[in-house]
Short mmCIF file of C-alpha atoms in Angstrom, two decimals:
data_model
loop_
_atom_site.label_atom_id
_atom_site.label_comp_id
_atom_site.label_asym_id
_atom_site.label_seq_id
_atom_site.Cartn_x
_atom_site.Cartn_y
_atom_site.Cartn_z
CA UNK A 14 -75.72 20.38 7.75
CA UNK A 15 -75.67 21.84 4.51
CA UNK A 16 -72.89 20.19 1.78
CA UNK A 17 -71.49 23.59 0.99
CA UNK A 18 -70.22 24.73 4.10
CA UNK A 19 -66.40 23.93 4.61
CA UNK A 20 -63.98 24.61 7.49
CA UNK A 21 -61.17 26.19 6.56
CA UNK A 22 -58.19 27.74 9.14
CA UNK A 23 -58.14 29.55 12.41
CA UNK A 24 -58.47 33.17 13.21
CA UNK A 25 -56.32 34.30 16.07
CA UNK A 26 -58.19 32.27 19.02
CA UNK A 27 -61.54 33.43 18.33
CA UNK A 28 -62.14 30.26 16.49
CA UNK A 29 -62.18 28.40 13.04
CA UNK A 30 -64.23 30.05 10.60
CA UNK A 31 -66.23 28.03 7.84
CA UNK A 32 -64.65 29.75 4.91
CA UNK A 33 -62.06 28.34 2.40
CA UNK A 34 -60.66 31.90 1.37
CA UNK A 35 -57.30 33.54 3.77
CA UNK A 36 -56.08 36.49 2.78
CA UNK A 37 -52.69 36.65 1.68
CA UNK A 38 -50.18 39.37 2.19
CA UNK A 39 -52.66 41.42 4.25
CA UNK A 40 -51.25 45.14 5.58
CA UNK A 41 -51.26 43.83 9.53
CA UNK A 42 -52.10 47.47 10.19
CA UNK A 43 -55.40 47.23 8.27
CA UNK A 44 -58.37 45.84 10.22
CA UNK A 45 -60.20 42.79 8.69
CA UNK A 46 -63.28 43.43 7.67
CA UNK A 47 -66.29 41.92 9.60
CA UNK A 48 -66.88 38.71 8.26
CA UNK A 49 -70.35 36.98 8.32
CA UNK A 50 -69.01 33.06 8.49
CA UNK A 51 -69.98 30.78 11.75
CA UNK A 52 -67.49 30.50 14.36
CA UNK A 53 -67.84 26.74 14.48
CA UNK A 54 -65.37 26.15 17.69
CA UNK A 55 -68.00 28.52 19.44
CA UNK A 56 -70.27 25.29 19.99
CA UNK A 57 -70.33 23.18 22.42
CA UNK A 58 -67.57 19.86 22.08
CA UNK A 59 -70.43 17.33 22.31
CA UNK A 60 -72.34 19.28 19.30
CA UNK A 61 -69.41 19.60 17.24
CA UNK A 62 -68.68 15.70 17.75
CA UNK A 63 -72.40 15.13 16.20
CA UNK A 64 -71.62 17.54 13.13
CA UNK A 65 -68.08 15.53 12.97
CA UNK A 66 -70.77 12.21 12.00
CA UNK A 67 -71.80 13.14 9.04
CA UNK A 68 -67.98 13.97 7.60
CA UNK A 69 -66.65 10.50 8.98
CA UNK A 70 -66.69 7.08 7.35
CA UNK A 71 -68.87 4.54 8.65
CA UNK A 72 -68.63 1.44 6.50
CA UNK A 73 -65.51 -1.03 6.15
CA UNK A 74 -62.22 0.91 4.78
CA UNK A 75 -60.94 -1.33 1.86
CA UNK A 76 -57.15 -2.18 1.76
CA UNK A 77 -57.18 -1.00 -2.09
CA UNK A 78 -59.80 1.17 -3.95
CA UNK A 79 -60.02 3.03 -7.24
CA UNK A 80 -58.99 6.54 -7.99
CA UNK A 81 -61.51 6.92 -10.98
CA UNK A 82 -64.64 4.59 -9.46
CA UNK A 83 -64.57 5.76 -5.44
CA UNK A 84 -67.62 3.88 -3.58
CA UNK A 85 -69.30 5.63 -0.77
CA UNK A 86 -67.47 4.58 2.76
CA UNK A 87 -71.19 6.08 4.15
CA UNK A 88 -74.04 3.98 5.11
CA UNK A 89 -76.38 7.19 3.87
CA UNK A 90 -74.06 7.13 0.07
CA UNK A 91 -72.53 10.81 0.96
CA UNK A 92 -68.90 11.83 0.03
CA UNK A 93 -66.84 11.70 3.19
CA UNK A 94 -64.44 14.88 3.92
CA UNK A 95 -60.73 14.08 4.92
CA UNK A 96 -59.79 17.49 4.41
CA UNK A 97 -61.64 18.40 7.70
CA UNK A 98 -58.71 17.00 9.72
CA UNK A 99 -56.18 19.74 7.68
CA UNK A 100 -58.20 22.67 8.81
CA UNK A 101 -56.74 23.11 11.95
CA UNK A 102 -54.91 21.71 15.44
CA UNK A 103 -58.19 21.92 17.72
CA UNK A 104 -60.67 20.08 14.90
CA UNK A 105 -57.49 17.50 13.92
CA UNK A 106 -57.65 16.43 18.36
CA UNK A 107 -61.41 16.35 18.63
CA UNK A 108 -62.07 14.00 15.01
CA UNK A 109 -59.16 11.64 14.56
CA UNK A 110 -60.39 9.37 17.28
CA UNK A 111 -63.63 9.62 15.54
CA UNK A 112 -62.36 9.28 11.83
CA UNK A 113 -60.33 5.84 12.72
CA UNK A 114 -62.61 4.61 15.87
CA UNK A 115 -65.53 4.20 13.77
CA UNK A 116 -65.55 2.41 10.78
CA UNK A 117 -63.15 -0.97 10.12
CA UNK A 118 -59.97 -0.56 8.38
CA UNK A 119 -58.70 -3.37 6.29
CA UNK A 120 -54.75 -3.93 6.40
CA UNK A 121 -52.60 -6.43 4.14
CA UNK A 122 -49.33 -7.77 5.17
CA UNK A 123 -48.25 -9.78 1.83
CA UNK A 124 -44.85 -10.40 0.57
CA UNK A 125 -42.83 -7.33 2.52
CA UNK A 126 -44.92 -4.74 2.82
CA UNK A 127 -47.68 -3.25 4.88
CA UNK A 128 -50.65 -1.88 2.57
CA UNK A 129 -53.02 -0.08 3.76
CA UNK A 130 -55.14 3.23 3.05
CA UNK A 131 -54.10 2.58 -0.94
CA UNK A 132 -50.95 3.25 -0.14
CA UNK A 133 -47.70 0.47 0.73
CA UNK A 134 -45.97 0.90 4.15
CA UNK A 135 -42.35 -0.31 4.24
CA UNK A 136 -41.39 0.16 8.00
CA UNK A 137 -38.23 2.41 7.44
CA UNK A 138 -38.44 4.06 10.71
CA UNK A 139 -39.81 0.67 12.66
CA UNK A 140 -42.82 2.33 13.23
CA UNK A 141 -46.29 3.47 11.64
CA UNK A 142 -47.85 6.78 11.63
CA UNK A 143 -49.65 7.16 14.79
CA UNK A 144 -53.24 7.46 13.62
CA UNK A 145 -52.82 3.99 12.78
CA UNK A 146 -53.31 3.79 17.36
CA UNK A 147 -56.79 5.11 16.87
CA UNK A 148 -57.69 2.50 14.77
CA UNK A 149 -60.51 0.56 17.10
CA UNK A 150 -61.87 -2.18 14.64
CA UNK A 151 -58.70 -3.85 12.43
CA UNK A 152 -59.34 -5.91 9.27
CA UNK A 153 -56.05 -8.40 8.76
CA UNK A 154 -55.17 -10.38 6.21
CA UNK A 155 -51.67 -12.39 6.35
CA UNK A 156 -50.73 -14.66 3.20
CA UNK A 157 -47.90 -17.15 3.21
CA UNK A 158 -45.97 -17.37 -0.36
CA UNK A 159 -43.14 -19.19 0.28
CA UNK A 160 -39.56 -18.75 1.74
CA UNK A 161 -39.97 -15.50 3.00
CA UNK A 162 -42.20 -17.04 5.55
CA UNK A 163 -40.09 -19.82 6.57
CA UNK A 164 -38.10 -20.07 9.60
CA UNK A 165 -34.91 -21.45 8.68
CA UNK A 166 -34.58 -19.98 5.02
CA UNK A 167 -31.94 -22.43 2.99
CA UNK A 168 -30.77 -20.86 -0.37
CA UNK A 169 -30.95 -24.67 -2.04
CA UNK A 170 -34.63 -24.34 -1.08
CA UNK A 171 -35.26 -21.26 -3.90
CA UNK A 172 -32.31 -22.07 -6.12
CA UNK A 173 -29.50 -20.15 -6.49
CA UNK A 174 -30.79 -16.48 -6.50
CA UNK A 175 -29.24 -14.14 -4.04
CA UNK A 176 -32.67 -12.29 -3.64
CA UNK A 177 -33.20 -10.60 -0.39
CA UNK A 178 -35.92 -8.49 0.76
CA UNK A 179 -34.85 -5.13 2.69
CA UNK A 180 -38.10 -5.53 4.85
CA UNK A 181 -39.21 -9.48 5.67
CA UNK A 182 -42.76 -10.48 6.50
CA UNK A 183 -41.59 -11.10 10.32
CA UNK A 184 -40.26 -7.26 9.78
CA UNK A 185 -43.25 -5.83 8.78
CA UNK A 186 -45.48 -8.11 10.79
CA UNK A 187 -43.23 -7.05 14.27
CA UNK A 188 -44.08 -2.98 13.23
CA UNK A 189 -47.87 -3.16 13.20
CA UNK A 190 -48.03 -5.09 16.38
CA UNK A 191 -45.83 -2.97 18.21
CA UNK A 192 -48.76 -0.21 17.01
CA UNK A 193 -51.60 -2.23 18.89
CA UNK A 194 -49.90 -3.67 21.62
CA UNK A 195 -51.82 -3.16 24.20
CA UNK A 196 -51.74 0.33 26.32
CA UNK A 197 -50.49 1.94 23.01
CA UNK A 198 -53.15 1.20 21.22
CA UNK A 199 -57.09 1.43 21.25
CA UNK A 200 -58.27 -1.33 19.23
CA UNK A 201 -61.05 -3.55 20.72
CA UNK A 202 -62.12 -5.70 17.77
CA UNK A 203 -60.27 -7.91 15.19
CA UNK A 204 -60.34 -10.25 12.05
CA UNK A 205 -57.63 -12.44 10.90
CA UNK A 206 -57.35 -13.74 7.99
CA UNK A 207 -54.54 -15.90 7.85
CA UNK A 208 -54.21 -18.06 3.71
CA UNK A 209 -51.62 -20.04 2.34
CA UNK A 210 -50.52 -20.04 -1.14
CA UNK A 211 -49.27 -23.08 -3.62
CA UNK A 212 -45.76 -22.01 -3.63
CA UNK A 213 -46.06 -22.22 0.22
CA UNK A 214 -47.11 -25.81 0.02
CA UNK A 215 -43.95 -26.62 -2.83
CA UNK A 216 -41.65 -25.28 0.10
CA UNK A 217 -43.03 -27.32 3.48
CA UNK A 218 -43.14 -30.49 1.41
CA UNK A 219 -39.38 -30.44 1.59
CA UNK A 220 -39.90 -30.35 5.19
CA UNK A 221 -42.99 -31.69 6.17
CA UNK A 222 -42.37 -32.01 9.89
CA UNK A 223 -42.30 -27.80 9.98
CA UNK A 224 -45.27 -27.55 9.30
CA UNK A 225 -46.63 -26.25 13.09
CA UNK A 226 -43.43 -25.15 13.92
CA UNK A 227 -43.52 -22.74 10.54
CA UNK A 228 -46.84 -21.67 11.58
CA UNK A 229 -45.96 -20.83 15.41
CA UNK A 230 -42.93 -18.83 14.27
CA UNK A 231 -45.21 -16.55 11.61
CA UNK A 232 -48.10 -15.78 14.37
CA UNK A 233 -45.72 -15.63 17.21
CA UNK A 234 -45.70 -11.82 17.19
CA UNK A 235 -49.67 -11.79 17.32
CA UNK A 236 -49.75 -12.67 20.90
CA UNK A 237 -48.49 -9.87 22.05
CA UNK A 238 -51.96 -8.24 21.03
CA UNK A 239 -54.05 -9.32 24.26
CA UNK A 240 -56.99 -7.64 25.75
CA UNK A 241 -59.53 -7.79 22.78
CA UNK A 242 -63.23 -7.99 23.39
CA UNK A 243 -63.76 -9.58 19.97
CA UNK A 244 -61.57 -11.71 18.11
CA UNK A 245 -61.96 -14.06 14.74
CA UNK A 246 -59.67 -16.04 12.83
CA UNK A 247 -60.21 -17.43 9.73
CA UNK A 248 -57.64 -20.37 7.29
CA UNK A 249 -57.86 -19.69 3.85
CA UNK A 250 -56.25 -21.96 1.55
CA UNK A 251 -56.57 -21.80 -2.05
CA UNK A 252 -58.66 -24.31 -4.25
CA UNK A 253 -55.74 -24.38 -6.79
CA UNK A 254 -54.01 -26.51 -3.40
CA UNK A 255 -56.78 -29.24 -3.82
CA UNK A 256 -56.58 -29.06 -7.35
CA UNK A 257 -52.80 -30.16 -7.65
CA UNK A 258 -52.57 -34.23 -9.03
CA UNK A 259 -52.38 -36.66 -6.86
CA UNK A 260 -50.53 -38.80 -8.28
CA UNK A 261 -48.05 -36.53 -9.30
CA UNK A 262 -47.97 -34.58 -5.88
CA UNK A 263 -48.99 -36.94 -3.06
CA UNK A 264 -46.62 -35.64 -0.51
CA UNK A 265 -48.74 -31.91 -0.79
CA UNK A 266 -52.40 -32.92 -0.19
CA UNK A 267 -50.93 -34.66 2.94
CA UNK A 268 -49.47 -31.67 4.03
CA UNK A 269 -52.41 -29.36 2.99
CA UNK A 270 -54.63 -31.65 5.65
CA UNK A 271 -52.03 -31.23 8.13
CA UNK A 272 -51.78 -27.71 7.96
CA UNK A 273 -55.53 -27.49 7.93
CA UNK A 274 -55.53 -29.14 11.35
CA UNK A 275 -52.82 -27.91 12.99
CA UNK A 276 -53.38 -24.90 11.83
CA UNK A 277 -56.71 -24.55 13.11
CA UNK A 278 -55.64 -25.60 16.56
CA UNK A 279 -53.10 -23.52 16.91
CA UNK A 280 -55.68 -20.48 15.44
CA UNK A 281 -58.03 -21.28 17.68
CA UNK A 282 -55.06 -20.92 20.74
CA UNK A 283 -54.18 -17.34 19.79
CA UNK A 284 -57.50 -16.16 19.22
CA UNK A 285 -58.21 -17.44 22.68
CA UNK A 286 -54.94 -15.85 23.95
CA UNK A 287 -55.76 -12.23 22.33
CA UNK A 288 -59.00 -12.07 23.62
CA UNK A 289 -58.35 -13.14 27.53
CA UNK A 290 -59.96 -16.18 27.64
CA UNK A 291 -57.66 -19.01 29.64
CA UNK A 292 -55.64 -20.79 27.40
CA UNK A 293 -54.73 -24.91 27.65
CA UNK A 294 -50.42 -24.57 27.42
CA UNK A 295 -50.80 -27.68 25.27
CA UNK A 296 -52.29 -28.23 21.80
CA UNK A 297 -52.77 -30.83 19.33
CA UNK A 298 -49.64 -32.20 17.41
CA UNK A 299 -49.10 -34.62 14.92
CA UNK A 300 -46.81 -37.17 14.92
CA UNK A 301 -43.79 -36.44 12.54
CA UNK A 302 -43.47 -39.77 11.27
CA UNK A 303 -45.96 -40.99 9.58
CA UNK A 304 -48.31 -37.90 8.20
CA UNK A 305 -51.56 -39.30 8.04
CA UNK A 306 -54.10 -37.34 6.09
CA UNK A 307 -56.91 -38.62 7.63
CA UNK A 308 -56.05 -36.59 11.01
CA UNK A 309 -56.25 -39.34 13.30
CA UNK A 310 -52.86 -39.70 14.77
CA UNK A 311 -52.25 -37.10 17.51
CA UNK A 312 -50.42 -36.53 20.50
CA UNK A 313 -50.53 -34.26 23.14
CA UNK A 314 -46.84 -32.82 23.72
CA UNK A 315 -45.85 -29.09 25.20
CA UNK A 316 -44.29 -26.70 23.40
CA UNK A 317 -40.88 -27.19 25.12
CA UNK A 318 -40.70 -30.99 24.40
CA UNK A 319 -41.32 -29.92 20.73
CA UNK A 320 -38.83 -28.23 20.67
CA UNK A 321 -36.67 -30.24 22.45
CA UNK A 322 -37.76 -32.99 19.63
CA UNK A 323 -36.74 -31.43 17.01
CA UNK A 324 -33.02 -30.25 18.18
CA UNK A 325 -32.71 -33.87 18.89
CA UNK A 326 -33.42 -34.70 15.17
CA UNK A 327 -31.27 -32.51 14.14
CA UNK A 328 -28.19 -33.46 15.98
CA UNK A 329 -28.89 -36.97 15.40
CA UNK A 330 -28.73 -35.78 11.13
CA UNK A 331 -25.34 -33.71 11.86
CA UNK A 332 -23.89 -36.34 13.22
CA UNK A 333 -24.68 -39.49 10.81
CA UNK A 334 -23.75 -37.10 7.82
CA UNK A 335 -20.56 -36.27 9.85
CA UNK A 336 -19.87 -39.85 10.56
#
């Protein structure tokens, strides 16, 4: 297909003509004059689909890229060309399935925000442009900073600033999974990448028997994504974490092997839950008292006898500080 030819609009119903030129202003009592360009909706579907390959991405889609460096998002280095899905109704219903079903898009929730496409999605309306449903391979990356990914935010845990986001992470996170839940959506494979920063760590250690119960309340929207045929999951956590004294900072490279561990067990529960696969209703937990590094401690308890645990605790501390 030669790299000159571009489609442009749509002339009456005879079809889309590859020209970029539309005549303005035109006396409607003058007849056009007979025009030489290719009536491209004249071919077959399954021909124009083909031609529709060689406009289309298909290499990863990075969250962020440069204006002034672009890299080639084709395997054979051509320029890809967006503007094909402006040209008119009938071309924008037969590619956009193509354009987002066939390479991977990368997505970043971070702080309270949705980026994405170079561009930062706050979820005004609750909901995300629907191409975002055609999306059939889905990048993720999730990164816990701090309070705003915290269950039971205390203001004498950040100070005394009155800071509040407009959009939380739980916010943001809730909008793109109501995109791909499942019968809405078409997307088949996924990768999550789920990190934790330093100023995460700083917060837990105040609390160190939150640590799964933080985690389960920040992925608890994922599992309403089921139905996957391919699913990874991924902990990231910082070397700057290990690097912390530990002399200085005991209580945080306990809690950084804790969260590697339960973590990673409760990871490995909601990647089996997204993709199908039968899923034990218990998982590892450790002990609250002590927190052993080593990982060697564990009992089995449900996730209702958890909870359970825990409102008990806290009673019990209302109570003595009332008495």
């Amino acid at each position: 297909m030669s790299g000159s030819l571009m489609l442009a609009g749509c002339d009456n119903h005879v079809g889309c003509k590859i020209t970029m030129s539309r005549r303005r202003n035109q006396d409607p009592q003058t007849p056009n004059p007979p025009s030489t360009s290719f009536p491209f909706l004249r071919l077959p579907v399954e021909l124009r689909v083909q031609i529709y390959q060689y406009l289309i991405p298909d290499l990863p889609v990075p969250t962020w890229f440069s204006n002034y460096r672009r890299s080639p998002l084709r395997r054979d280095g051509a320029p890809c060309c967006p503007a094909i899905l402006r040209t008119c109704r009938t071309i924008y219903r037969e590619l956009v399935a193509e354009w987002y079903g066939a390479a991977m898009y990368s997505i970043s929730i971070a702080y309270h925000g949705i980026y994405c496409f170079n561009s930062k999605f706050l979820p005004y309306s609750r909901s995300l442009p629907s191409v975002f449903r055609e999306i059939k391979y889905l990048d993720l990356s999730i990164e816990l900073t701090g309070y705003l990914h915290v269950c039971t935010p205390r203001s004498s845990d950040y100070g005394t600033s009155t800071y509040c986001p407009q959009f939380t992470f739980q916010d943001c996170l809730q909008v793109l999974v109501d995109c791909f839940a499942p019968g809405r959506a078409k997307l088949k494979q996924l990768r999550l990448h789920l990190s934790a920063g330093l100023p995460f760590f700083y917060y837990i250690k105040r609390h160190p028997g939150e640590v799964l119960r933080t985690l389960e309340w920040n992925l608890a929207p994922l599992r309403k994504i089921q139905g996957l045929s391919e699913v990874s999951i991924d902990l990231h956590i910082p070397k700057i974490v290990s690097r912390v004294d530990f002399r200085s900072q005991p209580l945080i490279h306990k809690i950084e092997a804790e969260f590697r561990t339960v973590g990673r067990e409760l990871l490995d529960m909601v990647q089996r839950e997204m993709s199908g696969d039968p899923v034990d209703t218990h998982i590892a937990f450790r002990k609250r008292h002590p927190v052993n590094p080593t990982g060697t401690y564990f009992e089995t308890v449900d996730h209702q006898t958890i909870f359970s645990m825990y409102c008990l605790e806290l009673s019990i501390e209302a109570e003595a500080k009332a008495g």
